[in-house]
Short mmCIF file of C-alpha atoms and ligand atoms in Angstrom, two decimals:
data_model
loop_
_atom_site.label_atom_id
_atom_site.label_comp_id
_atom_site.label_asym_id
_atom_site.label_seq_id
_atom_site.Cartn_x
_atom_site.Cartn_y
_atom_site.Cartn_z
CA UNK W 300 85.42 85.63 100.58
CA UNK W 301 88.13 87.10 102.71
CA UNK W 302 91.03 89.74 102.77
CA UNK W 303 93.91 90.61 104.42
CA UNK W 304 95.63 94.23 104.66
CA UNK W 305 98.94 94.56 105.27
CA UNK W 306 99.68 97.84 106.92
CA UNK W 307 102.58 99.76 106.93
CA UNK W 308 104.29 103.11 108.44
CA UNK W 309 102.28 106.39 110.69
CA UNK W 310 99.20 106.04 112.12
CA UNK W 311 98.29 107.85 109.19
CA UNK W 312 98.21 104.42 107.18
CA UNK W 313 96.66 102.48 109.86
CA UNK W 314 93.41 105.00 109.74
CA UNK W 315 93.53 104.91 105.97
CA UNK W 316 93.59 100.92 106.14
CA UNK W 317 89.98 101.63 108.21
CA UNK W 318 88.74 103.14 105.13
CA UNK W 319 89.91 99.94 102.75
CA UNK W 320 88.33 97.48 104.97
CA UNK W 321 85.07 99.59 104.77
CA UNK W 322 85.39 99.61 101.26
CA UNK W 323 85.98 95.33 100.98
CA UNK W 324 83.32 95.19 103.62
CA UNK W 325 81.31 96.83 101.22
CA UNK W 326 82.00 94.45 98.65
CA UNK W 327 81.03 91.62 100.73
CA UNK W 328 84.28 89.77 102.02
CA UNK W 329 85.33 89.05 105.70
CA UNK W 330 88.18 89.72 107.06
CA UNK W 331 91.16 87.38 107.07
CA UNK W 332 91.62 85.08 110.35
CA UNK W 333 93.80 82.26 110.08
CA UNK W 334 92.79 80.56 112.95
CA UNK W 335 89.17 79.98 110.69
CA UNK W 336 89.81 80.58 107.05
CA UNK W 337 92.54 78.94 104.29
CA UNK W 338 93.14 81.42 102.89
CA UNK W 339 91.99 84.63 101.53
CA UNK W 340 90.95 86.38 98.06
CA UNK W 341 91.73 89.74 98.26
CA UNK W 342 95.26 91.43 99.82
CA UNK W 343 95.77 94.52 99.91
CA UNK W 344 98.67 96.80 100.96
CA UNK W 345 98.66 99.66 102.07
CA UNK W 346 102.61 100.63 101.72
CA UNK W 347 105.16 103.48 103.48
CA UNK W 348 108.04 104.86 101.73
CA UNK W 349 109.83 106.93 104.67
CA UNK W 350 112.47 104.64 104.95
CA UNK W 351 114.25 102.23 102.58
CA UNK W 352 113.33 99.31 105.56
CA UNK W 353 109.96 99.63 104.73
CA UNK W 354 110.12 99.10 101.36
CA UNK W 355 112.35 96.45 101.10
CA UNK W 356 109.58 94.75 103.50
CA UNK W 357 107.03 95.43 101.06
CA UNK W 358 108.98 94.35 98.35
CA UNK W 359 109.84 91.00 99.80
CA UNK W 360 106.14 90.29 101.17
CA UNK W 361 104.96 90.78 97.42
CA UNK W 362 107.58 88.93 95.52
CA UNK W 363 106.50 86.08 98.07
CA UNK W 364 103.31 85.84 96.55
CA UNK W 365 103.60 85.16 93.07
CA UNK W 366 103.71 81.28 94.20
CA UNK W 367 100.39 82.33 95.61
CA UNK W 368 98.79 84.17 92.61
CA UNK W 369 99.98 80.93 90.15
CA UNK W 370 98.29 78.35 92.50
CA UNK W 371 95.15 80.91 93.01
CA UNK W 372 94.97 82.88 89.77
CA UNK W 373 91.34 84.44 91.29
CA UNK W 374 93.49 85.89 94.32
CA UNK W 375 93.31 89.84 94.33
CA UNK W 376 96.65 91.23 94.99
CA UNK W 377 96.32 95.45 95.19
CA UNK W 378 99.29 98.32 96.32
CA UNK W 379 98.03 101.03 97.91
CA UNK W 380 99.34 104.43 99.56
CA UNK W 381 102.70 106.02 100.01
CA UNK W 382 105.10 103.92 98.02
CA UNK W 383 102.86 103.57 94.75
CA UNK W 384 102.91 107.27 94.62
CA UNK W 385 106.44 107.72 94.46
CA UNK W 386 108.08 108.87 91.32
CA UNK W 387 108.82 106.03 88.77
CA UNK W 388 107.71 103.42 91.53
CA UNK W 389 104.54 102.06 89.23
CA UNK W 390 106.42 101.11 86.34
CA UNK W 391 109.44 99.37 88.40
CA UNK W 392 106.51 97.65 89.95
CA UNK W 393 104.68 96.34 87.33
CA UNK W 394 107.84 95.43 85.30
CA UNK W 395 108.97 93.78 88.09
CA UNK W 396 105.91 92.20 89.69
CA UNK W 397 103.46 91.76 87.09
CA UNK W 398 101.17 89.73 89.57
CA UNK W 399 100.13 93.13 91.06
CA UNK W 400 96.35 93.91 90.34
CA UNK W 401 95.77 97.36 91.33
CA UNK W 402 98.00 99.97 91.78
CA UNK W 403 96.01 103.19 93.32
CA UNK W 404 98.06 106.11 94.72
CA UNK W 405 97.85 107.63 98.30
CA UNK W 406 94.18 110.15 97.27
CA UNK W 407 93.14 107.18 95.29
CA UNK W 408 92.10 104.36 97.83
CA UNK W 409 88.05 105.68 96.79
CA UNK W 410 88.12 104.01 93.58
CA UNK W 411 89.29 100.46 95.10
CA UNK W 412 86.12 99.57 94.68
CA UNK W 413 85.37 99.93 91.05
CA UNK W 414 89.07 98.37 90.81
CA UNK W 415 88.11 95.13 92.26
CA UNK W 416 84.62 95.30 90.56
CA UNK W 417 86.30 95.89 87.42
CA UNK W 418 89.10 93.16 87.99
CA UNK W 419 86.02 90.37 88.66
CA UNK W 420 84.08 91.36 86.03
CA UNK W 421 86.04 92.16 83.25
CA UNK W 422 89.79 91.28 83.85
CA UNK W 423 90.62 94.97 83.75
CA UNK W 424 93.82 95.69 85.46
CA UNK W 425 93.77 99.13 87.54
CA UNK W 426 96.98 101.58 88.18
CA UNK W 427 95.87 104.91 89.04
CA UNK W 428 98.04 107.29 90.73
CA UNK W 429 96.72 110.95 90.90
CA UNK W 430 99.67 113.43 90.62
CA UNK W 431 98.44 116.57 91.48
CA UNK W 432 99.79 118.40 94.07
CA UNK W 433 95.99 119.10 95.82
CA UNK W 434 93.62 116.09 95.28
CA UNK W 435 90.34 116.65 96.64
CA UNK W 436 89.39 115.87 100.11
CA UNK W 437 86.81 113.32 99.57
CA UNK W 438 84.30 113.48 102.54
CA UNK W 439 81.47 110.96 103.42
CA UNK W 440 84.06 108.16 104.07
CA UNK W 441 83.41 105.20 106.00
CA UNK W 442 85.58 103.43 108.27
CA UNK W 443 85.75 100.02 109.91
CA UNK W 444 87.62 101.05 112.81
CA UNK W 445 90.04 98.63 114.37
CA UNK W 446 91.32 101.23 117.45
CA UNK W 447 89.18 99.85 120.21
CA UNK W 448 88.52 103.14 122.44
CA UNK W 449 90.38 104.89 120.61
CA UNK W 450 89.00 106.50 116.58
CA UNK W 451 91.73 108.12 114.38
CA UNK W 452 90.47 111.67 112.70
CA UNK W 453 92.49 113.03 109.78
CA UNK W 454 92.33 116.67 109.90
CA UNK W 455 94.73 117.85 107.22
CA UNK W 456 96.07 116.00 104.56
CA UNK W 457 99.96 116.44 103.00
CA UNK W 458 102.55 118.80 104.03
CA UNK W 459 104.19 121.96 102.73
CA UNK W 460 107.59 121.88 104.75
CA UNK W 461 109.74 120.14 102.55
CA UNK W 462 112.48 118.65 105.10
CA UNK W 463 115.17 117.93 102.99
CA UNK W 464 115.09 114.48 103.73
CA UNK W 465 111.42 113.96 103.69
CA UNK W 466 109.85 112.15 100.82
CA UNK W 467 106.46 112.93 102.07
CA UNK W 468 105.53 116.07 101.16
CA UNK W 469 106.47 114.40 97.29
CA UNK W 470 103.75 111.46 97.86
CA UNK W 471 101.05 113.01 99.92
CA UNK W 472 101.01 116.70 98.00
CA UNK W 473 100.07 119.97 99.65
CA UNK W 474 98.69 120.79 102.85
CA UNK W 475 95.00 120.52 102.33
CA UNK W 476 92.88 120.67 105.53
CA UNK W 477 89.44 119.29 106.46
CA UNK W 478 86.44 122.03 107.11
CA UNK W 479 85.72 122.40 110.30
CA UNK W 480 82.42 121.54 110.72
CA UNK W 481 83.34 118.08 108.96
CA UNK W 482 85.52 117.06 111.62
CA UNK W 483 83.44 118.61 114.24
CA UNK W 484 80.56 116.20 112.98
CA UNK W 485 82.61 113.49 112.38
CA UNK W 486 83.88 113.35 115.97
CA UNK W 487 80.31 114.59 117.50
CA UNK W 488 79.12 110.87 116.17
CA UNK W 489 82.46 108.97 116.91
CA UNK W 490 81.42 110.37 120.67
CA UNK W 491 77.56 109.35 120.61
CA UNK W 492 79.08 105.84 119.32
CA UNK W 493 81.01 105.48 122.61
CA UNK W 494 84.91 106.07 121.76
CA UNK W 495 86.63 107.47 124.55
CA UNK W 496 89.70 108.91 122.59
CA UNK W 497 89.80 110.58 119.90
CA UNK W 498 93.36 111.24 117.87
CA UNK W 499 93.63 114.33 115.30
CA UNK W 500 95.70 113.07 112.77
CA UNK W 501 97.90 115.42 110.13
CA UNK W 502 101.88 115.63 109.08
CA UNK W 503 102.09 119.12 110.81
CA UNK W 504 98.55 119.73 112.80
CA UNK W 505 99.42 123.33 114.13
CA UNK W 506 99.03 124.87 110.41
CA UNK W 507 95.69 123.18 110.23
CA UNK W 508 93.62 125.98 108.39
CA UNK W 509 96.79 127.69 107.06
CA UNK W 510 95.50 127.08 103.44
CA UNK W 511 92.19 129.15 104.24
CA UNK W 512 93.35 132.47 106.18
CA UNK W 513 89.53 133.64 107.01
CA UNK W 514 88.97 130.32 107.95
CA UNK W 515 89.71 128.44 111.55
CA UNK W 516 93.59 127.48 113.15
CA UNK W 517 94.61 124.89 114.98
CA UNK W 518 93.94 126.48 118.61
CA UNK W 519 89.72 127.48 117.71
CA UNK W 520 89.49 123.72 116.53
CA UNK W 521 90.99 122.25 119.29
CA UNK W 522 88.80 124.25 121.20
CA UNK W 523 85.44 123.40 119.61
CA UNK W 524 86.43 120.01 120.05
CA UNK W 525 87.63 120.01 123.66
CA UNK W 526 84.10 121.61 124.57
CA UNK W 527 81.75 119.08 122.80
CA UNK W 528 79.89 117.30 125.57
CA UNK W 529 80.55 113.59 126.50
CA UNK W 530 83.44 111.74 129.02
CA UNK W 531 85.78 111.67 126.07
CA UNK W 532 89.78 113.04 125.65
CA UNK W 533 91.15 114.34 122.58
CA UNK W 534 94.81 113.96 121.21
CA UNK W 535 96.95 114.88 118.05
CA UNK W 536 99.68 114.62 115.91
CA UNK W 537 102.27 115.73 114.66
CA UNK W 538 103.72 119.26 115.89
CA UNK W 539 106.26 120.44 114.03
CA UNK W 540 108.31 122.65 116.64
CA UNK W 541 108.17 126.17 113.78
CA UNK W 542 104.29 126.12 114.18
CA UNK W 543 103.55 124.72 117.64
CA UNK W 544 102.50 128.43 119.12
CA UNK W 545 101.63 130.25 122.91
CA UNK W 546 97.60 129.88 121.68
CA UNK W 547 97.87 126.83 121.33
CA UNK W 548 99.58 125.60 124.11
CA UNK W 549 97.06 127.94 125.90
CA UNK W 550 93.75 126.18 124.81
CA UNK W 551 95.54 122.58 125.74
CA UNK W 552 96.36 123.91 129.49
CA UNK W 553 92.41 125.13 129.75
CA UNK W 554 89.96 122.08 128.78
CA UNK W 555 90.70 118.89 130.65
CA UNK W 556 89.43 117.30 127.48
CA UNK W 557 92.61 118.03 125.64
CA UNK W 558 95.62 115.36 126.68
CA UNK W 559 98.50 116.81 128.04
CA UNK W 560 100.83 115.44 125.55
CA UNK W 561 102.19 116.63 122.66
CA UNK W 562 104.57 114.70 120.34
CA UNK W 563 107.05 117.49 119.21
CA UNK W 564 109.91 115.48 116.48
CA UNK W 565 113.39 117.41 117.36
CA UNK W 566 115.24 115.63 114.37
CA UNK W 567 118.42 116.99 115.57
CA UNK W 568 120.09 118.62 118.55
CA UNK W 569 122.79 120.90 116.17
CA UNK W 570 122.08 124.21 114.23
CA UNK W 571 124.44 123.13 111.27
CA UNK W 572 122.30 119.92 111.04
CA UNK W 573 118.62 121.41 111.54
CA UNK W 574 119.41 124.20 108.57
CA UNK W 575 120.57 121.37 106.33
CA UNK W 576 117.25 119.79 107.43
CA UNK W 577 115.53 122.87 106.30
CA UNK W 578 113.84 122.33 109.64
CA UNK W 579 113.43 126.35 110.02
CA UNK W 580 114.68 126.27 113.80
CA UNK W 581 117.41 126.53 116.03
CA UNK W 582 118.10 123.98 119.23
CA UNK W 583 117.92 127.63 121.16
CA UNK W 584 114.16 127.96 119.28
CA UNK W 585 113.34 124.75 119.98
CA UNK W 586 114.81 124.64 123.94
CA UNK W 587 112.12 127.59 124.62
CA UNK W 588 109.33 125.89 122.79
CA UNK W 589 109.84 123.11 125.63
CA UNK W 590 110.55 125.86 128.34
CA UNK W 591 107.18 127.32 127.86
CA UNK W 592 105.15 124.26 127.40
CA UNK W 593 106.74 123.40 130.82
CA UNK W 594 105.45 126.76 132.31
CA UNK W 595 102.19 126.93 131.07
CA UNK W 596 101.65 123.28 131.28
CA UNK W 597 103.72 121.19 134.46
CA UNK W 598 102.77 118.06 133.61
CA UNK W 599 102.63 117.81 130.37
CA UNK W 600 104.10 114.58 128.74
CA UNK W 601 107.27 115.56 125.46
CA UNK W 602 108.00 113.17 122.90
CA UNK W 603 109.84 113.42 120.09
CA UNK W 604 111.48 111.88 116.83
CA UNK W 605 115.48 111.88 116.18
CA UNK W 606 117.37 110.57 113.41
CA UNK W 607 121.24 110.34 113.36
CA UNK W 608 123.19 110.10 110.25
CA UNK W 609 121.74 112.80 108.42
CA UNK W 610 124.66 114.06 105.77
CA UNK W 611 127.43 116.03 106.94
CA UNK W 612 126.18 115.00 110.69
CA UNK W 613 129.82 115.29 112.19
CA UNK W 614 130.67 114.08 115.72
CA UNK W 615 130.12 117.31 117.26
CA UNK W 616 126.71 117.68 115.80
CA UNK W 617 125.52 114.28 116.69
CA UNK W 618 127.03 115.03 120.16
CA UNK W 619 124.62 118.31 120.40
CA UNK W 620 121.83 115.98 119.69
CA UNK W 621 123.00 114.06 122.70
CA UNK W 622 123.10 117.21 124.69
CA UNK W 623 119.87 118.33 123.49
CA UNK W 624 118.28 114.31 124.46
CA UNK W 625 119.51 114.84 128.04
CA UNK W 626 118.43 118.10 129.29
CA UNK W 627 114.81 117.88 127.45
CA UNK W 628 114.61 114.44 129.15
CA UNK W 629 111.19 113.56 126.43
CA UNK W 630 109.16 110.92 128.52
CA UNK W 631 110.18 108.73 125.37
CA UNK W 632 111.58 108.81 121.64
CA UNK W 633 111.55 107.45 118.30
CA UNK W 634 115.16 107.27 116.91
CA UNK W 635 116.11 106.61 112.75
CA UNK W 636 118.78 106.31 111.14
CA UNK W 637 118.91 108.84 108.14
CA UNK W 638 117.79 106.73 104.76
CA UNK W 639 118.26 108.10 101.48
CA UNK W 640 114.97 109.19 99.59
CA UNK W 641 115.30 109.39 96.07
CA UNK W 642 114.17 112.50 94.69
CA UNK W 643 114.43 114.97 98.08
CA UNK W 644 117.13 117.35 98.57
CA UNK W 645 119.50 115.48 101.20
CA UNK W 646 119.71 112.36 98.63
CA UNK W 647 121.87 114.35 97.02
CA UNK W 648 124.38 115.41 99.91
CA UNK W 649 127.72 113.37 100.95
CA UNK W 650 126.32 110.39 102.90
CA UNK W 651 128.20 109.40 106.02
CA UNK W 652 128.90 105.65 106.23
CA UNK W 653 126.16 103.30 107.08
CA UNK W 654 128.32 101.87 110.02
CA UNK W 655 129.01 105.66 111.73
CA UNK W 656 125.39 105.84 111.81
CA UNK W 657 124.76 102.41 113.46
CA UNK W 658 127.25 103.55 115.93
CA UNK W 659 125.46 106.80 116.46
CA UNK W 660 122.11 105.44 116.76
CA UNK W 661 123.37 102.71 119.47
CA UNK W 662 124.56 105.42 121.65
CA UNK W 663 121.08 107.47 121.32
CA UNK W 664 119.33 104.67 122.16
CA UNK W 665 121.24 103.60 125.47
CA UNK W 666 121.06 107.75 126.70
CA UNK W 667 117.15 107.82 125.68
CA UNK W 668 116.51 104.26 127.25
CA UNK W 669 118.35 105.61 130.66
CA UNK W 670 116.31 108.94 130.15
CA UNK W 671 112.91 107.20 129.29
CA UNK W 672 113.05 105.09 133.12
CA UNK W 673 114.10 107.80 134.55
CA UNK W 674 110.76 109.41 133.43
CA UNK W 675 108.97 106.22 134.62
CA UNK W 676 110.43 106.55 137.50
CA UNK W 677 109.26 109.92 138.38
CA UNK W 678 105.84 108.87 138.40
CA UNK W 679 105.94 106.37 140.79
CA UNK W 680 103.91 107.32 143.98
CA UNK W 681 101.78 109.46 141.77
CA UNK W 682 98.37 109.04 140.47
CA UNK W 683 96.99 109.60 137.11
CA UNK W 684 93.53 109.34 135.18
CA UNK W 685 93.71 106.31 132.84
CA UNK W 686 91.47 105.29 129.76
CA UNK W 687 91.24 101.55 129.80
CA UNK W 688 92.17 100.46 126.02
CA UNK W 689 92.35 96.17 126.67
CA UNK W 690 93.04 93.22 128.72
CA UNK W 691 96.66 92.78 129.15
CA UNK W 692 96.67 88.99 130.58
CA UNK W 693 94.26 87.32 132.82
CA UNK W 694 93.00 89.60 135.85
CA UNK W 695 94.61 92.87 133.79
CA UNK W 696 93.94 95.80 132.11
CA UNK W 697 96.39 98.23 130.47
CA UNK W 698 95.38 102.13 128.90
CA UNK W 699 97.36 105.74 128.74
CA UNK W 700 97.49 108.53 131.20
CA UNK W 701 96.88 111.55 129.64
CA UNK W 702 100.49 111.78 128.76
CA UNK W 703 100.61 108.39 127.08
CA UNK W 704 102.13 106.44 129.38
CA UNK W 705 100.83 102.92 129.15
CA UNK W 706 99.97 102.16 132.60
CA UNK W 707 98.63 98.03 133.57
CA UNK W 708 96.70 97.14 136.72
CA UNK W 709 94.29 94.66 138.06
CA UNK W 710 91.16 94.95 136.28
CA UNK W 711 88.67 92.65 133.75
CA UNK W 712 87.08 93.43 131.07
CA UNK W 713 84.06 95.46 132.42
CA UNK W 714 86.65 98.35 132.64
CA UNK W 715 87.75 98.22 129.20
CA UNK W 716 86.66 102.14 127.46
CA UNK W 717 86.57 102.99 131.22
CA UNK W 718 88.63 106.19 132.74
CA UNK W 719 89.85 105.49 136.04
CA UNK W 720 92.66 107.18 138.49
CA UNK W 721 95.67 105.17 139.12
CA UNK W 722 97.97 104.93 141.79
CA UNK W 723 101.69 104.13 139.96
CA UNK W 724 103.19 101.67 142.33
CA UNK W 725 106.37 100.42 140.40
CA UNK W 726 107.83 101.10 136.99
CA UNK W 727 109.94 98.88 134.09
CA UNK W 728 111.41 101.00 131.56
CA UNK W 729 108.21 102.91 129.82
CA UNK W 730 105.94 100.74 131.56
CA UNK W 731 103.63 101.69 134.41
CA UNK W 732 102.31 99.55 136.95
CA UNK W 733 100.05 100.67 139.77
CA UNK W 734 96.04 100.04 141.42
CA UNK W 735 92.98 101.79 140.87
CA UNK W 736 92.67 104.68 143.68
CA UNK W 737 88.90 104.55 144.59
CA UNK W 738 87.34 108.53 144.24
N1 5AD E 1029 115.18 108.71 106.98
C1 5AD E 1029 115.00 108.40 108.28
N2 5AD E 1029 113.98 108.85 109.02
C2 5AD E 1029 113.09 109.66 108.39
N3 5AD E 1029 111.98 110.28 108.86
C3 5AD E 1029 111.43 110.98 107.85
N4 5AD E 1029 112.16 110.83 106.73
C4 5AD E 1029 113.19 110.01 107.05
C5 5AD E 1029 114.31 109.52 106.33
N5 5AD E 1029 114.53 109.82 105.05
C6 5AD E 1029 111.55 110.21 110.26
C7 5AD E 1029 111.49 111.60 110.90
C8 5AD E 1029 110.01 111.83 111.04
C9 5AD E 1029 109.51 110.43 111.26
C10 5AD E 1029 108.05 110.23 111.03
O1 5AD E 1029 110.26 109.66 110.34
O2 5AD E 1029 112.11 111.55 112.17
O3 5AD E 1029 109.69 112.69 112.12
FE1 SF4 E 1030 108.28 115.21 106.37
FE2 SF4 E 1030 109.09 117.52 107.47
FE3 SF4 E 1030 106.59 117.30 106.46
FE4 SF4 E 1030 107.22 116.00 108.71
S1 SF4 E 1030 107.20 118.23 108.46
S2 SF4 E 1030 106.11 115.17 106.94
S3 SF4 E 1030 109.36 115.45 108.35
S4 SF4 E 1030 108.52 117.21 105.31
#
């Protein structure tokens, strides 16, 4: 017996998906390769709602298999995460795709099990979707990681900010954070087992402990983590630019096990835009967030996300993003195009034609791409300490500096989980190339 997940959206999603595969694992099937099996008997996926692209993607990959379902009535098909959580979304999709299974919503994925159980043994369909705005943080998960050196660690769950475009707070409830000595035990064993990177994972990391005011922040967890012994690196995400503070930029400057990188999403370069956002920052705010990182920490690698399109973005606004993009020079972006989410505030705003905003987003794109090799550029000559993450083709490795940056030199598998310092001898857009300095 086999299955396949489909995963989409954050990294979020793709840890979650570690947790689903544990759980089929459990239940005794293998996972899916087509190069040995058929076919397979379970699917699951594990859906996004962010953007209207990733649900028409969804959408389309399950209508496609109701050819499969009538030739293999014993195939499993279940909906997980984001989208089945969204208001109204369950009964649309059973209406409309009745070959569905299991429907469980995004701090449901623990009874999957009983679902499938149930399913075999009794023909009982499952759609669960827990709408409370807390669900409880169910500990003693297991995973079957899929991240090579790298292990995923959620350390918050849900978000309070309310962007006015953001459907997430709306399908992933309050901010609800993990204790401390959970995660501290979870990535104490994730070390003994030999990952070399571990990534902190929550919607807005830097109010981590917000929701227990005697308990820990952000900067005293970063810190118990960046003094745990083994040769291991720590990273998170996401910062949201209102919380990011001076303590905790601090604590990253001081342990060497703490990347120099911090992914910091701008959304916009105008004031007019970020308030309609509900963002709760200026570009001025924002600009000396950036200044001070650069003073307490040089070398420390800025990305960001942007979206263009947003309602009532005018041309001067999206020009201020522009402005912003250029003298922040981020070693690299993400760029959207606004997409209407049913249900959040900005759905509700004057929408600016689809084609301004493919325009707009063009434009970003060409500055950023400019910007980004640029950034590459800078580093050539230089020499950085990288964790080997795979073989890139024959005789090569590729891993990240400590600012991300995927860097690829000679090197075989013996190196793979491996830190080594590398000399950057040419660059291709966001791509590093170099040799391994010997100490
Ligand atoms: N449309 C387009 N992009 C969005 N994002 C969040 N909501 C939307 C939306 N409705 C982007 C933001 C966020 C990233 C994860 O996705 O830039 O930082
Ligand atoms: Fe969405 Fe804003 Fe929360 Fe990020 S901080 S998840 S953009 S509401």
């Amino acid at each position: 017996m086999n299955y396949k997940i489909n995963t989409y959206g954050c990294q979020m999603n793709v840890h979650e998906s570690e947790k689903i595969a544990s759980i089929l694992r459990s239940l005794g099937y293998a996972e899916f390769n087509e190069n040995i099996h058929e076919n397979y008997d379970v699917i699951i996926f594990n859906t996004c709602c962010i953007r209207d692209t990733a649900e028409q993607k969804i959408f389309s990959h399950i209508g496609e298999l109701k050819i499969q379902k009538k030739n293999n009535p014993n195939l499993i098909i279940g909906i997980v995460g984001c989208m089945s959580q969204q208001e109204g979304k369950i009964d649309i999709m059973r209406a409309k795709y009745p070959h569905i299974d299991i429907i469980l919503g995004t701090s449901n994925i623990d009874l999957l099990a009983e679902s499938i159980v149930n399913l075999r043994e009794n023909k009982k369909h499952t759609y669960i979707i827990d709408e409370s705005e807390r669900p409880e943080i169910v500990e003693g998960k297991d995973y079957y990681r899929t991240s090579g050196t790298n292990a995923w660690v959620n350390i918050m769950y849900g978000c309070d900010n309310f962007c006015t475009y953001c459907i997430v707070p709306y399908v992933r409830g309050r901010e609800r954070s993990r204790s401390m000595p959970d995660i501290i035990n979870e990535v104490k064993e994730l070390i003994n087992c030999g990952y070399k990177e571990i990534t902190l994972l929550g919607q807005n990391v830097n109010s981590y402990g917000s929701d227990n005011p005697d308990g820990p922040d952000f900067s005293t967890l970063l810190e118990e983590l960046a003094k745990l012994s083994g040769n291991h690196r720590i990273r998170f995400m996401t910062s949201h630019p209102k919380d990011l503070n001076t303590k905790v930029i601090e604590m990253i400057s001081k342990y060497d096990t703490l990347c120099k990188s911090i992914h910091l999403p701008i959304q916009s370069g105008s004031n007019n835009v970020l308030e309609a956002m509900n963002r709760r920052y200026t570009r001025e705010y924002y600009l000396n967030v950036i200044k001070e990182i650069r003073s307490i920490i040089p070398d420390c690698g800025i990305t960001t996300d942007i979206m263009v399109g947003f309602p009532g973005e005018t041309e001067q606004d999206f020009e201020d993003t522009l402005d912003i993009v250029r003298e922040v020079q981020f070693n690299s972006a993400f760029t959207y195009i606004y997409s209407v989410r049913k249900g959040t505030v900005a759905a509700s705003m004057p929408q600016i034609p689809y084609a301004v905003k493919s325009e707009r987003i063009q434009r970003l794109i060409k500055i950023q791409n400019s910007l980004t090799k640029e950034s590459s550029k800078d580093c050539e000559g230089k020499t950085f300490r990288v964790l080997v993450e795979g073989i890139k083709s024959i005789g090569k490795v590729s891993g990240r500096t400590d600012a991300g940056r995927l860097v690829t030199f000679e090197g075989g598998e013996d190196l793979i989980g491996e830190f080594r310092n590398v000399l950057i001898t040419k660059t291709q857009s966001a791509a590093l190339f170099g040799t391994i300095k010997e100490d």
